[in-house]
Coordinates of C-alpha atoms in Angstrom, one line a residue:
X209 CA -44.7 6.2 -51.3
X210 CA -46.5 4.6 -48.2
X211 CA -47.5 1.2 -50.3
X212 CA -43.0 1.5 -50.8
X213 CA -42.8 1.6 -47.1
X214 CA -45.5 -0.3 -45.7
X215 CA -45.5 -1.0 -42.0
X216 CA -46.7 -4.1 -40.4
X217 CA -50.1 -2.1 -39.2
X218 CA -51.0 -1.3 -42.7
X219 CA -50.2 -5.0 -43.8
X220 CA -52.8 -6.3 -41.2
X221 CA -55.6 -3.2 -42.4
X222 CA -55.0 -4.5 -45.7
X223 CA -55.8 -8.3 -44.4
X224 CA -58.6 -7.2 -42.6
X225 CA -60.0 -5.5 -46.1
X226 CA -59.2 -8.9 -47.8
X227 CA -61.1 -10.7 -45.7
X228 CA -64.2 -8.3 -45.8
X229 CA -64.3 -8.2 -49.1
X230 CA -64.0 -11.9 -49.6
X231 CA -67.4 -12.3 -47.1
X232 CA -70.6 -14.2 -48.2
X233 CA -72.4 -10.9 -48.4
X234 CA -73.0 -9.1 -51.5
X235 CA -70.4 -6.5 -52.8
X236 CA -73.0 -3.5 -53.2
X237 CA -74.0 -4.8 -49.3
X238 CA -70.5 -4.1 -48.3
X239 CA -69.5 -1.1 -46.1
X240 CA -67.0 1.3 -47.4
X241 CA -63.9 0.6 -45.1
X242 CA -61.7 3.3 -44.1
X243 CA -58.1 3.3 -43.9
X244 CA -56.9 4.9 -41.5
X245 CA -54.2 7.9 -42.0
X246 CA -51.0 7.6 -41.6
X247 CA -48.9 10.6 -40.5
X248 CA -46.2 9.3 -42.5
X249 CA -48.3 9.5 -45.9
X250 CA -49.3 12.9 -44.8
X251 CA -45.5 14.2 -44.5
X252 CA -44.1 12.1 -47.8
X253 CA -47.4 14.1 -49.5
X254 CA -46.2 17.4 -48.0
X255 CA -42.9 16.9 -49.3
X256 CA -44.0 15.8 -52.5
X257 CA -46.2 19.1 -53.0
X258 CA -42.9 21.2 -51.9
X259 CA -40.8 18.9 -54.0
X260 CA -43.1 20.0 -57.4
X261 CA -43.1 23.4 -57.0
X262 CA -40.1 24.1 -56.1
X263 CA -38.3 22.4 -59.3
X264 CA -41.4 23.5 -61.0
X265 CA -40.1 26.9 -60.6
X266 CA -36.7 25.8 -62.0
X267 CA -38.3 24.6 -65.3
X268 CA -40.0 27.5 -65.7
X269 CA -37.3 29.7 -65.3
X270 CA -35.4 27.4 -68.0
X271 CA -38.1 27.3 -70.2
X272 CA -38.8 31.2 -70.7
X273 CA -35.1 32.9 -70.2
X274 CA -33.8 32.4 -73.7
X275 CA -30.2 32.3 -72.8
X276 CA -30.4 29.5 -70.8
X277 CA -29.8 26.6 -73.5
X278 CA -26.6 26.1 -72.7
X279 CA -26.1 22.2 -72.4
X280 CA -25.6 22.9 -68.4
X281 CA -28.7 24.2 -68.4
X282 CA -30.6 21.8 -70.0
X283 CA -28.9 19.3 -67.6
X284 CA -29.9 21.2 -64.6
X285 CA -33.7 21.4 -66.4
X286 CA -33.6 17.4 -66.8
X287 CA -32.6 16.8 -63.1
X288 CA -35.5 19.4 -62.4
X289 CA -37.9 17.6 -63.7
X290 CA -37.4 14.1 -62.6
X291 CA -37.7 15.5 -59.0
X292 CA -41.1 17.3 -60.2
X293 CA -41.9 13.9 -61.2
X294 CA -41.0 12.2 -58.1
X295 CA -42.9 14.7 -56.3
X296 CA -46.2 14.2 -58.1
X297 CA -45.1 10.8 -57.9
X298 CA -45.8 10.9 -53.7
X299 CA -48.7 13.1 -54.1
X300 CA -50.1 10.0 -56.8
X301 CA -48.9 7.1 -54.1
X302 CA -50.9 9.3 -51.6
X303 CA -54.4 9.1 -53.6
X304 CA -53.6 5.4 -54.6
X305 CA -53.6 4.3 -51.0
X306 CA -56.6 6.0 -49.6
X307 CA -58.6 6.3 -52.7
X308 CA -58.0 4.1 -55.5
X309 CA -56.4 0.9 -53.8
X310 CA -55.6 -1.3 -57.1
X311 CA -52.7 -3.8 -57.5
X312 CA -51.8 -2.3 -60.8
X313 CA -52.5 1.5 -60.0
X314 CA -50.2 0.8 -57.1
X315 CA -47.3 -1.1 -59.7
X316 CA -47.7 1.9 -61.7
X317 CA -47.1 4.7 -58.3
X318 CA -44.2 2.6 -58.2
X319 CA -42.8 2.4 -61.3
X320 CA -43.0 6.1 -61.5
X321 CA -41.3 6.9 -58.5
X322 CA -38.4 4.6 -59.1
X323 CA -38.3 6.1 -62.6
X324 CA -38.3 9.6 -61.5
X325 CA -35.6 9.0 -58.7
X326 CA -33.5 6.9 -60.7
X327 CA -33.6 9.8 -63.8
X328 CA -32.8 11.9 -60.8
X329 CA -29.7 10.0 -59.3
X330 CA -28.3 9.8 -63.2
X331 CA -29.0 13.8 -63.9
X332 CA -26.7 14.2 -61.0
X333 CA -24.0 11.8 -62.9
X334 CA -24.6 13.7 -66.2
X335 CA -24.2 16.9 -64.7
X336 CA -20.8 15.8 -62.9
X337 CA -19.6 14.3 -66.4
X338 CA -20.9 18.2 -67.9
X339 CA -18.6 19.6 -65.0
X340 CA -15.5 17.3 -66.0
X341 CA -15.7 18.5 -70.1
X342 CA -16.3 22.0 -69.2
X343 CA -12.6 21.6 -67.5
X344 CA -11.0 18.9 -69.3
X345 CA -11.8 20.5 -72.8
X346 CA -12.0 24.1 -72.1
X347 CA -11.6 25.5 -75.6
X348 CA -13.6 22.8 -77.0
X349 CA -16.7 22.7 -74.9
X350 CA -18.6 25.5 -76.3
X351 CA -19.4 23.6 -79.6
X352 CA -22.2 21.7 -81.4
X353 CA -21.1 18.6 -80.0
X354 CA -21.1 19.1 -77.0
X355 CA -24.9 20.2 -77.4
X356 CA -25.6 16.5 -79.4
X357 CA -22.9 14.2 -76.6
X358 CA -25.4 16.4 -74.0
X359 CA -28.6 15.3 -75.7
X360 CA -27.4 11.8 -76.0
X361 CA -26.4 11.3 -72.7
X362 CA -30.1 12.3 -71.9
X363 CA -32.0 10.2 -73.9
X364 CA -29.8 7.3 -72.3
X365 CA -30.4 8.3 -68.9
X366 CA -33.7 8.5 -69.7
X367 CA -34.2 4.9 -70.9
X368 CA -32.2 3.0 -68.5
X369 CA -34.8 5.2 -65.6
X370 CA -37.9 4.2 -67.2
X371 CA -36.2 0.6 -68.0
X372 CA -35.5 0.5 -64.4
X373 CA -39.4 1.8 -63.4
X374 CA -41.2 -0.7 -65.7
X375 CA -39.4 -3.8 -63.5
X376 CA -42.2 -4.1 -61.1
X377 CA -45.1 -3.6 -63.9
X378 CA -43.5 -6.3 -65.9
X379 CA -43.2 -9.0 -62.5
X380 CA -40.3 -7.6 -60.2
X381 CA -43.0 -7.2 -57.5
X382 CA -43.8 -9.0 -54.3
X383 CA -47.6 -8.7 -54.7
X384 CA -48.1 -12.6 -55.0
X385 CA -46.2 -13.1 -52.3
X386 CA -45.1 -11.0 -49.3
X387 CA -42.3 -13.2 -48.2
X388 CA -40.0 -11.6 -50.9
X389 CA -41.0 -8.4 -50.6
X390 CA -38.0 -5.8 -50.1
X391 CA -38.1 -2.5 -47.6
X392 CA -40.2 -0.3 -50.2
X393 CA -43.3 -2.5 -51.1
X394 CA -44.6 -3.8 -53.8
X395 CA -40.5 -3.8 -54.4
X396 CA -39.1 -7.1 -54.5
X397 CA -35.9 -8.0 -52.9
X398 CA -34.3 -8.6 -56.0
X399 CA -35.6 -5.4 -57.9
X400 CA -34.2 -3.4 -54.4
X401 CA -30.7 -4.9 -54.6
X402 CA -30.3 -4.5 -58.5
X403 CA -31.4 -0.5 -57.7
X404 CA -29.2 -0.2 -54.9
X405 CA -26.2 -1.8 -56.5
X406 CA -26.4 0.2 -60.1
X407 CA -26.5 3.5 -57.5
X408 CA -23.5 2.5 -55.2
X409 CA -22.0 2.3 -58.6
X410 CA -23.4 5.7 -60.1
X411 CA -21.8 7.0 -56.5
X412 CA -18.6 5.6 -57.2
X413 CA -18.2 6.8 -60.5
X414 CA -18.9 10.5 -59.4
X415 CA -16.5 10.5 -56.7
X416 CA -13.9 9.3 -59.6
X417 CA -15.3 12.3 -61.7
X418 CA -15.6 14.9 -59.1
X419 CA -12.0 13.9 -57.7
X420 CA -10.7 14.4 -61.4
X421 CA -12.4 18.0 -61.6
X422 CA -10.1 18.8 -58.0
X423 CA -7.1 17.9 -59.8
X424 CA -7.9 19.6 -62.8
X425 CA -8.8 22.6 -61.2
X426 CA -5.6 22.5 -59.1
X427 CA -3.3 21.9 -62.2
X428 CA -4.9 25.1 -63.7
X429 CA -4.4 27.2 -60.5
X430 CA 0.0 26.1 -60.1
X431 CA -0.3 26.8 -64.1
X432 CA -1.5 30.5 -63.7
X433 CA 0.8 30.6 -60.6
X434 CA 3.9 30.0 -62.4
X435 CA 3.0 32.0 -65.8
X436 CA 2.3 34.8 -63.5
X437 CA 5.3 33.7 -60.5
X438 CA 2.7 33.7 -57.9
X439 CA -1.5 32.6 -57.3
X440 CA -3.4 35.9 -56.5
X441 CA -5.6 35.8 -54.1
X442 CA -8.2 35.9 -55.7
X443 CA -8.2 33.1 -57.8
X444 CA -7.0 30.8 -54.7
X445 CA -10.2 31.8 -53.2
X446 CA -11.8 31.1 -56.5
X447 CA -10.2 27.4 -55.7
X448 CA -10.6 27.0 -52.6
X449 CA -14.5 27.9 -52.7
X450 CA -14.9 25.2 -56.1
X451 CA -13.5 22.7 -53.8
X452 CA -15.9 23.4 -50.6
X453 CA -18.6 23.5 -53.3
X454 CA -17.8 20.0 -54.6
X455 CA -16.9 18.9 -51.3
X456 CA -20.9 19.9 -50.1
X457 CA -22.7 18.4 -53.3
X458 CA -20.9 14.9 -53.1
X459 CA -21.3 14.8 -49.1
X460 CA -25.0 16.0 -49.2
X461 CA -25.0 13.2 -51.9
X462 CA -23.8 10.4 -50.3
X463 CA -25.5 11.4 -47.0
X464 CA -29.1 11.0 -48.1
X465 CA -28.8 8.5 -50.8
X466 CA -26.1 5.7 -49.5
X467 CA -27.7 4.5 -46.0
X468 CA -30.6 3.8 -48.2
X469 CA -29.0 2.2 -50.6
X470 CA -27.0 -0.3 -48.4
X471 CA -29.9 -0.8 -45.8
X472 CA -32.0 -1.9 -48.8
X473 CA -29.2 -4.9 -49.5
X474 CA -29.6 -5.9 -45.8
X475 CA -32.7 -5.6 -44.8
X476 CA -36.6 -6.9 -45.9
X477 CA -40.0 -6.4 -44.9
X478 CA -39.5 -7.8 -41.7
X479 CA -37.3 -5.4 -41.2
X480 CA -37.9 -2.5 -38.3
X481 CA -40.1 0.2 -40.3
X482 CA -38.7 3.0 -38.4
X483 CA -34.8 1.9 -39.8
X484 CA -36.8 2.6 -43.3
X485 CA -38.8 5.3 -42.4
X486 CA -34.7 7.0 -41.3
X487 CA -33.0 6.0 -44.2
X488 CA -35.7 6.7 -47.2
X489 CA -36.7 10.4 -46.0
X490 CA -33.2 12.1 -46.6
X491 CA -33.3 10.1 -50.5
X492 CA -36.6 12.0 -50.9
X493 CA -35.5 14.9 -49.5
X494 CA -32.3 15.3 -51.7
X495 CA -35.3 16.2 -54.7
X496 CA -35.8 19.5 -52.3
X497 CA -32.2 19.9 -51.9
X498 CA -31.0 19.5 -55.1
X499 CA -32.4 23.3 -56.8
X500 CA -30.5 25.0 -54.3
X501 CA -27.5 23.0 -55.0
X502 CA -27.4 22.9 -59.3
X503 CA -30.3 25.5 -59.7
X504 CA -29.9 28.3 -57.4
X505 CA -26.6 28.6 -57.0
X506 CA -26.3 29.3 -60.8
X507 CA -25.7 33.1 -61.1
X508 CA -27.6 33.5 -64.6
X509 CA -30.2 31.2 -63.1
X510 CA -30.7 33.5 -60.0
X511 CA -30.4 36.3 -61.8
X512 CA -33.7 35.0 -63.9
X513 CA -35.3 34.7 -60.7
X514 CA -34.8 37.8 -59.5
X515 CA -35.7 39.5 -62.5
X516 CA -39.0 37.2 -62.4
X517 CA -40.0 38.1 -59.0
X518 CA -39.3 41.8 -59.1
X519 CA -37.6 42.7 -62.2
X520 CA -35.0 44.9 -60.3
X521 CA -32.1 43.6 -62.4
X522 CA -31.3 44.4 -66.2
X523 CA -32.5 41.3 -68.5
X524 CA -29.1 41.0 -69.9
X525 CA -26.9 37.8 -69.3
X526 CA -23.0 36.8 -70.3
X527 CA -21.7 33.5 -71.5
X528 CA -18.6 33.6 -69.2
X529 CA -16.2 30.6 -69.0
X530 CA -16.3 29.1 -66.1
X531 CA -14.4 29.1 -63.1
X532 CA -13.5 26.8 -60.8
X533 CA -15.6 28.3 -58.3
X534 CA -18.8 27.0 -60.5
X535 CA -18.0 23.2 -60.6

């Protein structure tokens, strides 16, 4: 990702390359020039190697447990794997900027990333809409349709990510001319704000959704409180603990992705690097974060784990309905 946050250093090396390359001497005369490494290209490489095998490990777990086809699970699986591809992703921008050094290759490191964290950012809003049906139609949600709404909701996802990758392939680049580049080169300003925008509004819609799930799960706790003429203890803690958990996923949310988001409306290539360097890092680390908060946290999906690692558990899993506790 170091040609999406370029500093002004590496924009002189490259001007330096330009001009040795465009010397009277003859291209098989010309010395190999070195780039020089950047410790910020060494850490987004690190985390994209950490970022592939941890969600690596999720889709494996999905792939080979056979009860996990449940449509949550294949959500979880889909968000899983754009973050594997956003961490190959980094590992690809890493070999494109001290080995390859093309203007397509790099479009293409680009395009991928932005697909792969855009398919990442909508897995999120899938799973939240997944979370709202599994409440709001209860008896209904264990159904056929529910496994076809779940596929379709995918397959859109998936095109609008890839729609939104190809941009800078297909000319929404500031190769041609720096002036209009955004924060994250070869991203132009208008690619950045048209990203930024649809996310503020992906964020919006699941703070609507995830609001909706508290007041569901709320009305279902007074219902059971007055059938029964009082809450059990229990099942307030059940509450209480699906609220914290909601309250954790949409703050960790907003936390890593939104100062990115609205720094990337503000801001340009002129910009201070290190105000990029602060706000990108905790968007690419929400790929790491994310397993422990959809994968990990899912009993039957930890219960795989441990069963994989040591096989000190039974291989035998229940289709429970869920509580609140499991939004």
């Amino acid at each position: 990702m170091s040609n999406l946050l370029q500093n002004t250093s590496s924009l002189l090396n490259w001007d330096v390359l330009e001009e040795r390359n465009t010397s009277s001497a003859p291209s098989w005369e010309l010395e190999p020039v070195l780039v020089p490494l950047n410790l910020w290209d060494v850490l987004l490489c690190v985390t994209g190697t950490l970022m592939s095998c941890e969600n690596a490990v999720v889709i494996a777990l999905i792939a080979y447990t056979p009860t996990l086809r449940a449509p949550m699970f294949v959500l979880i699986g889909s968000l899983a794997f754009a973050d594997l591809l956003a961490g190959l992703g980094l590992i690809l921008n890493f070999i494109v900027t001290y080995i390859v050094d093309s203007g397509f290759v790099t479009l293409l490191s680009a395009g991928l990333l932005i697909t792969a964290f855009s398919a990442s950012v909508l897995n999120i809003l899938a799973i939240t809409v997944d979370r709202y049906l599994s409440l709001y139609n209860a008896l209904t949600y264990h159904t056929d349709r529910t496994v076809i709404f779940t596929y379709i909701i995918l397959m859109l996802m998936w095109v609008i990510s890839i729609a939104f990758g190809l941009l800078p392939v297909l000319g929404w680049n500031c190769l041609e001319d720096e002036s209009t580049c955004s924060i994250c080169r070869p991203v132009n300003k208008n690619n950045a704000a048209a990203l930024a925008v649809s996310f503020l509004l992906v964020f919006a819609l699941i703070l609507q959704l995830y609001l909706q799930i508290c007041k569901i799960a709320f009305r279902h706790a007074q219902q059971i409180a007055v059938q029964r003429q009082f809450m059990t203890t229990s099942h307030s803690s059940s509450t209480t603990k699906g609220v914290s958990t909601l309250t954790t996923i949409l703050g960790t949310f907003g936390f890593c992705w939104i100062p990115l988001a609205m720094y990337s409306l503000v801001a340009d290539t002129r910009s201070p690097v290190i105000y990029t360097y602060i706000t990108s890092f905790p968007a690419i680390c929400h790929s790491i974060i994310n397993p422990m908060l959809y994968a990990f946290r899912n009993p039957e999906i930890l219960r795989s784990l441990k069963i994989a690692c040591c096989g000190c558990m039974p291989y035998s899993f229940s289709m429970r309905p869920r509580t609140p506790s499991d939004v």
